[in-house]
Structures are given as C-alpha cells and as structure tokens.
Amino acid sequence: MTLKDFIGSENCLILKSRTKTEAFHELFDLAEKSPGIKDMENLKKEIFYREQIMSTGIGRGIGIPHVRFEGIREPRIFAGYSPEGLKNYESIDNDDVKLVVMILVGADQHHEYLRILSLVVGRLKEESLLERLGSSPGVEELADLLTGDD
C-alpha cells in the first residue's frame, strides 16, 4: 500500500476557500464525484463532529481531517491546497492551514485507516513540503508532491 494507490490529480484541488468549513465543502464536492461513497450528508456530519471534538490542524500549515464511516467501501484521500491559507482552522500552532488532506475509510477498515494515516503523516513530516508547492501549484504538482513523485 502506497499513497499512489489513493492520490491522483483527480483527488486534488486548489482551494478557493478562505475558511475551514468552506474548504471541507470543496473537498466534499470532489468526494461526491468519487465512486464508493454513500450517504454524503451523514459523512459531512461525521467530519464536522470529529472536528468539533478536536481540530485536525496538526501544525506547520497542515490539516488532516479523517473519519471511519459506514458509507465508504474503499479508502479515499482528497487533498486541497490553499495558497493564501485558511484563517480559522484552529491548528495546534494557531497558524493558517495551507494543505488539507482528508482521509475517508470504511467503518470496518481499522487496519487500513491506521496504515493510511501513518503514510500521510510520514509524508507530511518533510519540512520543505509546503515550500515546494509555491504559491500557484497545479493539481498534478500537488498529487506528485503528496505521493513522493516530486
């Protein structure tokens, strides 16, 4: 299992949003086009509920909203990059979030959930990751950077 199994340019976008809520909705719109996801309304509620419990802003300009959800057959990852940053993400370092990587897996896919989360966090630990995106990346560049094809 590698990130290339889950991330392609069709799963990435350059965010137009300026807030976390708007960014999530942009990623939900992208997810709705993906096969294997049922009950988008309850999925949205689960993501926002998870976010209320504790922000998924892990610092360094990165947010990783994630959920295990009954309406998902196969794990999916959707990523969005905000050149200006999302102002209200409530990240642990209180910085704006520029990169949002949303991880969605089935409720019974605990092993896959942990493996994918580990792969994503491992990739995002690289210090220069956001710098290499620059101010106006394309979705292909974003996908390549996240999968290690940069």
JSON list of N, CA, C and O in Angstrom, two decimals, residues 114-144:
[
{"chain": "A", "resi": 114, "resn": "LEU", "atom": "N", "xyz": [-5.37, 3.04, 9.97]},
{"chain": "A", "resi": 114, "resn": "LEU", "atom": "CA", "xyz": [-4.10, 3.34, 10.64]},
{"chain": "A", "resi": 114, "resn": "LEU", "atom": "C", "xyz": [-2.94, 3.38, 9.66]},
{"chain": "A", "resi": 114, "resn": "LEU", "atom": "O", "xyz": [-2.06, 4.24, 9.76]},
{"chain": "A", "resi": 115, "resn": "ARG", "atom": "N", "xyz": [-2.93, 2.48, 8.70]},
{"chain": "A", "resi": 115, "resn": "ARG", "atom": "CA", "xyz": [-1.84, 2.45, 7.71]},
{"chain": "A", "resi": 115, "resn": "ARG", "atom": "C", "xyz": [-1.84, 3.70, 6.84]},
{"chain": "A", "resi": 115, "resn": "ARG", "atom": "O", "xyz": [-0.79, 4.30, 6.62]},
{"chain": "A", "resi": 116, "resn": "ILE", "atom": "N", "xyz": [-3.02, 4.11, 6.37]},
{"chain": "A", "resi": 116, "resn": "ILE", "atom": "CA", "xyz": [-3.11, 5.30, 5.52]},
{"chain": "A", "resi": 116, "resn": "ILE", "atom": "C", "xyz": [-2.75, 6.55, 6.31]},
{"chain": "A", "resi": 116, "resn": "ILE", "atom": "O", "xyz": [-1.99, 7.40, 5.84]},
{"chain": "A", "resi": 117, "resn": "LEU", "atom": "N", "xyz": [-3.26, 6.66, 7.52]},
{"chain": "A", "resi": 117, "resn": "LEU", "atom": "CA", "xyz": [-2.92, 7.81, 8.36]},
{"chain": "A", "resi": 117, "resn": "LEU", "atom": "C", "xyz": [-1.42, 7.88, 8.59]},
{"chain": "A", "resi": 117, "resn": "LEU", "atom": "O", "xyz": [-0.81, 8.95, 8.50]},
{"chain": "A", "resi": 118, "resn": "SER", "atom": "N", "xyz": [-0.80, 6.73, 8.82]},
{"chain": "A", "resi": 118, "resn": "SER", "atom": "CA", "xyz": [0.64, 6.68, 9.02]},
{"chain": "A", "resi": 118, "resn": "SER", "atom": "C", "xyz": [1.40, 7.11, 7.76]},
{"chain": "A", "resi": 118, "resn": "SER", "atom": "O", "xyz": [2.38, 7.86, 7.83]},
{"chain": "A", "resi": 119, "resn": "LEU", "atom": "N", "xyz": [0.95, 6.64, 6.59]},
{"chain": "A", "resi": 119, "resn": "LEU", "atom": "CA", "xyz": [1.60, 7.02, 5.33]},
{"chain": "A", "resi": 119, "resn": "LEU", "atom": "C", "xyz": [1.50, 8.53, 5.09]},
{"chain": "A", "resi": 119, "resn": "LEU", "atom": "O", "xyz": [2.48, 9.17, 4.70]},
{"chain": "A", "resi": 120, "resn": "VAL", "atom": "N", "xyz": [0.31, 9.08, 5.32]},
{"chain": "A", "resi": 120, "resn": "VAL", "atom": "CA", "xyz": [0.10, 10.52, 5.09]},
{"chain": "A", "resi": 120, "resn": "VAL", "atom": "C", "xyz": [0.96, 11.35, 6.05]},
{"chain": "A", "resi": 120, "resn": "VAL", "atom": "O", "xyz": [1.68, 12.25, 5.63]},
{"chain": "A", "resi": 121, "resn": "VAL", "atom": "N", "xyz": [0.90, 11.03, 7.33]},
{"chain": "A", "resi": 121, "resn": "VAL", "atom": "CA", "xyz": [1.68, 11.79, 8.31]},
{"chain": "A", "resi": 121, "resn": "VAL", "atom": "C", "xyz": [3.17, 11.65, 8.02]},
{"chain": "A", "resi": 121, "resn": "VAL", "atom": "O", "xyz": [3.91, 12.64, 8.09]},
{"chain": "A", "resi": 122, "resn": "GLY", "atom": "N", "xyz": [3.61, 10.46, 7.68]},
{"chain": "A", "resi": 122, "resn": "GLY", "atom": "CA", "xyz": [5.02, 10.26, 7.34]},
{"chain": "A", "resi": 122, "resn": "GLY", "atom": "C", "xyz": [5.45, 11.14, 6.18]},
{"chain": "A", "resi": 122, "resn": "GLY", "atom": "O", "xyz": [6.53, 11.75, 6.22]},
{"chain": "A", "resi": 123, "resn": "ARG", "atom": "N", "xyz": [4.63, 11.25, 5.17]},
{"chain": "A", "resi": 123, "resn": "ARG", "atom": "CA", "xyz": [4.96, 12.08, 4.01]},
{"chain": "A", "resi": 123, "resn": "ARG", "atom": "C", "xyz": [4.95, 13.56, 4.37]},
{"chain": "A", "resi": 123, "resn": "ARG", "atom": "O", "xyz": [5.78, 14.34, 3.91]},
{"chain": "A", "resi": 124, "resn": "LEU", "atom": "N", "xyz": [3.99, 13.97, 5.20]},
{"chain": "A", "resi": 124, "resn": "LEU", "atom": "CA", "xyz": [3.83, 15.39, 5.52]},
{"chain": "A", "resi": 124, "resn": "LEU", "atom": "C", "xyz": [4.85, 15.89, 6.54]},
{"chain": "A", "resi": 124, "resn": "LEU", "atom": "O", "xyz": [4.94, 17.10, 6.76]},
{"chain": "A", "resi": 125, "resn": "LYS", "atom": "N", "xyz": [5.62, 15.00, 7.14]},
{"chain": "A", "resi": 125, "resn": "LYS", "atom": "CA", "xyz": [6.64, 15.42, 8.11]},
{"chain": "A", "resi": 125, "resn": "LYS", "atom": "C", "xyz": [7.79, 16.17, 7.45]},
{"chain": "A", "resi": 125, "resn": "LYS", "atom": "O", "xyz": [8.52, 16.89, 8.11]},
{"chain": "A", "resi": 126, "resn": "GLU", "atom": "N", "xyz": [7.94, 15.99, 6.16]},
{"chain": "A", "resi": 126, "resn": "GLU", "atom": "CA", "xyz": [9.06, 16.62, 5.45]},
{"chain": "A", "resi": 126, "resn": "GLU", "atom": "C", "xyz": [8.95, 18.14, 5.56]},
{"chain": "A", "resi": 126, "resn": "GLU", "atom": "O", "xyz": [7.94, 18.74, 5.18]},
{"chain": "A", "resi": 127, "resn": "GLU", "atom": "N", "xyz": [9.98, 18.75, 6.08]},
{"chain": "A", "resi": 127, "resn": "GLU", "atom": "CA", "xyz": [9.98, 20.19, 6.38]},
{"chain": "A", "resi": 127, "resn": "GLU", "atom": "C", "xyz": [9.67, 21.08, 5.18]},
{"chain": "A", "resi": 127, "resn": "GLU", "atom": "O", "xyz": [8.94, 22.05, 5.28]},
{"chain": "A", "resi": 128, "resn": "SER", "atom": "N", "xyz": [10.21, 20.76, 4.02]},
{"chain": "A", "resi": 128, "resn": "SER", "atom": "CA", "xyz": [10.09, 21.66, 2.87]},
{"chain": "A", "resi": 128, "resn": "SER", "atom": "C", "xyz": [8.87, 21.38, 1.99]},
{"chain": "A", "resi": 128, "resn": "SER", "atom": "O", "xyz": [8.71, 21.99, 0.94]},
{"chain": "A", "resi": 129, "resn": "LEU", "atom": "N", "xyz": [7.99, 20.49, 2.43]},
{"chain": "A", "resi": 129, "resn": "LEU", "atom": "CA", "xyz": [6.86, 20.07, 1.60]},
{"chain": "A", "resi": 129, "resn": "LEU", "atom": "C", "xyz": [6.02, 21.25, 1.10]},
{"chain": "A", "resi": 129, "resn": "LEU", "atom": "O", "xyz": [5.80, 21.40, -0.09]},
{"chain": "A", "resi": 130, "resn": "LEU", "atom": "N", "xyz": [5.57, 22.11, 2.01]},
{"chain": "A", "resi": 130, "resn": "LEU", "atom": "CA", "xyz": [4.72, 23.23, 1.60]},
{"chain": "A", "resi": 130, "resn": "LEU", "atom": "C", "xyz": [5.49, 24.26, 0.79]},
{"chain": "A", "resi": 130, "resn": "LEU", "atom": "O", "xyz": [4.95, 24.86, -0.14]},
{"chain": "A", "resi": 131, "resn": "GLU", "atom": "N", "xyz": [6.76, 24.46, 1.12]},
{"chain": "A", "resi": 131, "resn": "GLU", "atom": "CA", "xyz": [7.58, 25.41, 0.37]},
{"chain": "A", "resi": 131, "resn": "GLU", "atom": "C", "xyz": [7.70, 25.00, -1.10]},
{"chain": "A", "resi": 131, "resn": "GLU", "atom": "O", "xyz": [7.69, 25.84, -1.99]},
{"chain": "A", "resi": 132, "resn": "ARG", "atom": "N", "xyz": [7.80, 23.71, -1.34]},
{"chain": "A", "resi": 132, "resn": "ARG", "atom": "CA", "xyz": [7.96, 23.23, -2.71]},
{"chain": "A", "resi": 132, "resn": "ARG", "atom": "C", "xyz": [6.69, 23.40, -3.55]},
{"chain": "A", "resi": 132, "resn": "ARG", "atom": "O", "xyz": [6.75, 23.37, -4.77]},
{"chain": "A", "resi": 133, "resn": "LEU", "atom": "N", "xyz": [5.56, 23.57, -2.89]},
{"chain": "A", "resi": 133, "resn": "LEU", "atom": "CA", "xyz": [4.33, 23.81, -3.64]},
{"chain": "A", "resi": 133, "resn": "LEU", "atom": "C", "xyz": [4.30, 25.22, -4.24]},
{"chain": "A", "resi": 133, "resn": "LEU", "atom": "O", "xyz": [3.69, 25.44, -5.26]},
{"chain": "A", "resi": 134, "resn": "GLY", "atom": "N", "xyz": [4.97, 26.15, -3.57]},
{"chain": "A", "resi": 134, "resn": "GLY", "atom": "CA", "xyz": [4.96, 27.51, -4.07]},
{"chain": "A", "resi": 134, "resn": "GLY", "atom": "C", "xyz": [3.60, 28.16, -3.90]},
{"chain": "A", "resi": 134, "resn": "GLY", "atom": "O", "xyz": [2.74, 27.69, -3.17]},
{"chain": "A", "resi": 135, "resn": "SER", "atom": "N", "xyz": [3.38, 29.23, -4.63]},
{"chain": "A", "resi": 135, "resn": "SER", "atom": "CA", "xyz": [2.14, 29.99, -4.46]},
{"chain": "A", "resi": 135, "resn": "SER", "atom": "C", "xyz": [1.05, 29.62, -5.46]},
{"chain": "A", "resi": 135, "resn": "SER", "atom": "O", "xyz": [-0.10, 29.97, -5.26]},
{"chain": "A", "resi": 136, "resn": "SER", "atom": "N", "xyz": [1.40, 28.95, -6.53]},
{"chain": "A", "resi": 136, "resn": "SER", "atom": "CA", "xyz": [0.35, 28.62, -7.52]},
{"chain": "A", "resi": 136, "resn": "SER", "atom": "C", "xyz": [0.59, 27.25, -8.15]},
{"chain": "A", "resi": 136, "resn": "SER", "atom": "O", "xyz": [0.85, 27.14, -9.35]},
{"chain": "A", "resi": 137, "resn": "PRO", "atom": "N", "xyz": [0.49, 26.20, -7.34]},
{"chain": "A", "resi": 137, "resn": "PRO", "atom": "CA", "xyz": [0.69, 24.86, -7.90]},
{"chain": "A", "resi": 137, "resn": "PRO", "atom": "C", "xyz": [-0.53, 24.42, -8.69]},
{"chain": "A", "resi": 137, "resn": "PRO", "atom": "O", "xyz": [-1.61, 24.97, -8.56]},
{"chain": "A", "resi": 138, "resn": "GLY", "atom": "N", "xyz": [-0.35, 23.40, -9.49]},
{"chain": "A", "resi": 138, "resn": "GLY", "atom": "CA", "xyz": [-1.47, 22.75, -10.15]},
{"chain": "A", "resi": 138, "resn": "GLY", "atom": "C", "xyz": [-1.83, 21.48, -9.41]},
{"chain": "A", "resi": 138, "resn": "GLY", "atom": "O", "xyz": [-1.09, 21.05, -8.52]},
{"chain": "A", "resi": 139, "resn": "VAL", "atom": "N", "xyz": [-2.94, 20.87, -9.78]},
{"chain": "A", "resi": 139, "resn": "VAL", "atom": "CA", "xyz": [-3.35, 19.65, -9.09]},
{"chain": "A", "resi": 139, "resn": "VAL", "atom": "C", "xyz": [-2.38, 18.50, -9.34]},
{"chain": "A", "resi": 139, "resn": "VAL", "atom": "O", "xyz": [-2.18, 17.66, -8.47]},
{"chain": "A", "resi": 140, "resn": "GLU", "atom": "N", "xyz": [-1.77, 18.46, -10.53]},
{"chain": "A", "resi": 140, "resn": "GLU", "atom": "CA", "xyz": [-0.79, 17.41, -10.80]},
{"chain": "A", "resi": 140, "resn": "GLU", "atom": "C", "xyz": [0.41, 17.55, -9.89]},
{"chain": "A", "resi": 140, "resn": "GLU", "atom": "O", "xyz": [0.92, 16.57, -9.35]},
{"chain": "A", "resi": 141, "resn": "GLU", "atom": "N", "xyz": [0.88, 18.79, -9.72]},
{"chain": "A", "resi": 141, "resn": "GLU", "atom": "CA", "xyz": [2.02, 19.04, -8.85]},
{"chain": "A", "resi": 141, "resn": "GLU", "atom": "C", "xyz": [1.68, 18.68, -7.40]},
{"chain": "A", "resi": 141, "resn": "GLU", "atom": "O", "xyz": [2.50, 18.07, -6.70]},
{"chain": "A", "resi": 142, "resn": "LEU", "atom": "N", "xyz": [0.48, 19.01, -6.96]},
{"chain": "A", "resi": 142, "resn": "LEU", "atom": "CA", "xyz": [0.05, 18.67, -5.62]},
{"chain": "A", "resi": 142, "resn": "LEU", "atom": "C", "xyz": [0.02, 17.15, -5.43]},
{"chain": "A", "resi": 142, "resn": "LEU", "atom": "O", "xyz": [0.55, 16.62, -4.45]},
{"chain": "A", "resi": 143, "resn": "ALA", "atom": "N", "xyz": [-0.58, 16.43, -6.36]},
{"chain": "A", "resi": 143, "resn": "ALA", "atom": "CA", "xyz": [-0.64, 14.97, -6.29]},
{"chain": "A", "resi": 143, "resn": "ALA", "atom": "C", "xyz": [0.77, 14.37, -6.28]},
{"chain": "A", "resi": 143, "resn": "ALA", "atom": "O", "xyz": [1.07, 13.48, -5.48]},
{"chain": "A", "resi": 144, "resn": "ASP", "atom": "N", "xyz": [1.64, 14.85, -7.15]},
{"chain": "A", "resi": 144, "resn": "ASP", "atom": "CA", "xyz": [3.01, 14.34, -7.21]},
{"chain": "A", "resi": 144, "resn": "ASP", "atom": "C", "xyz": [3.75, 14.58, -5.91]},
{"chain": "A", "resi": 144, "resn": "ASP", "atom": "O", "xyz": [4.48, 13.70, -5.41]}
]
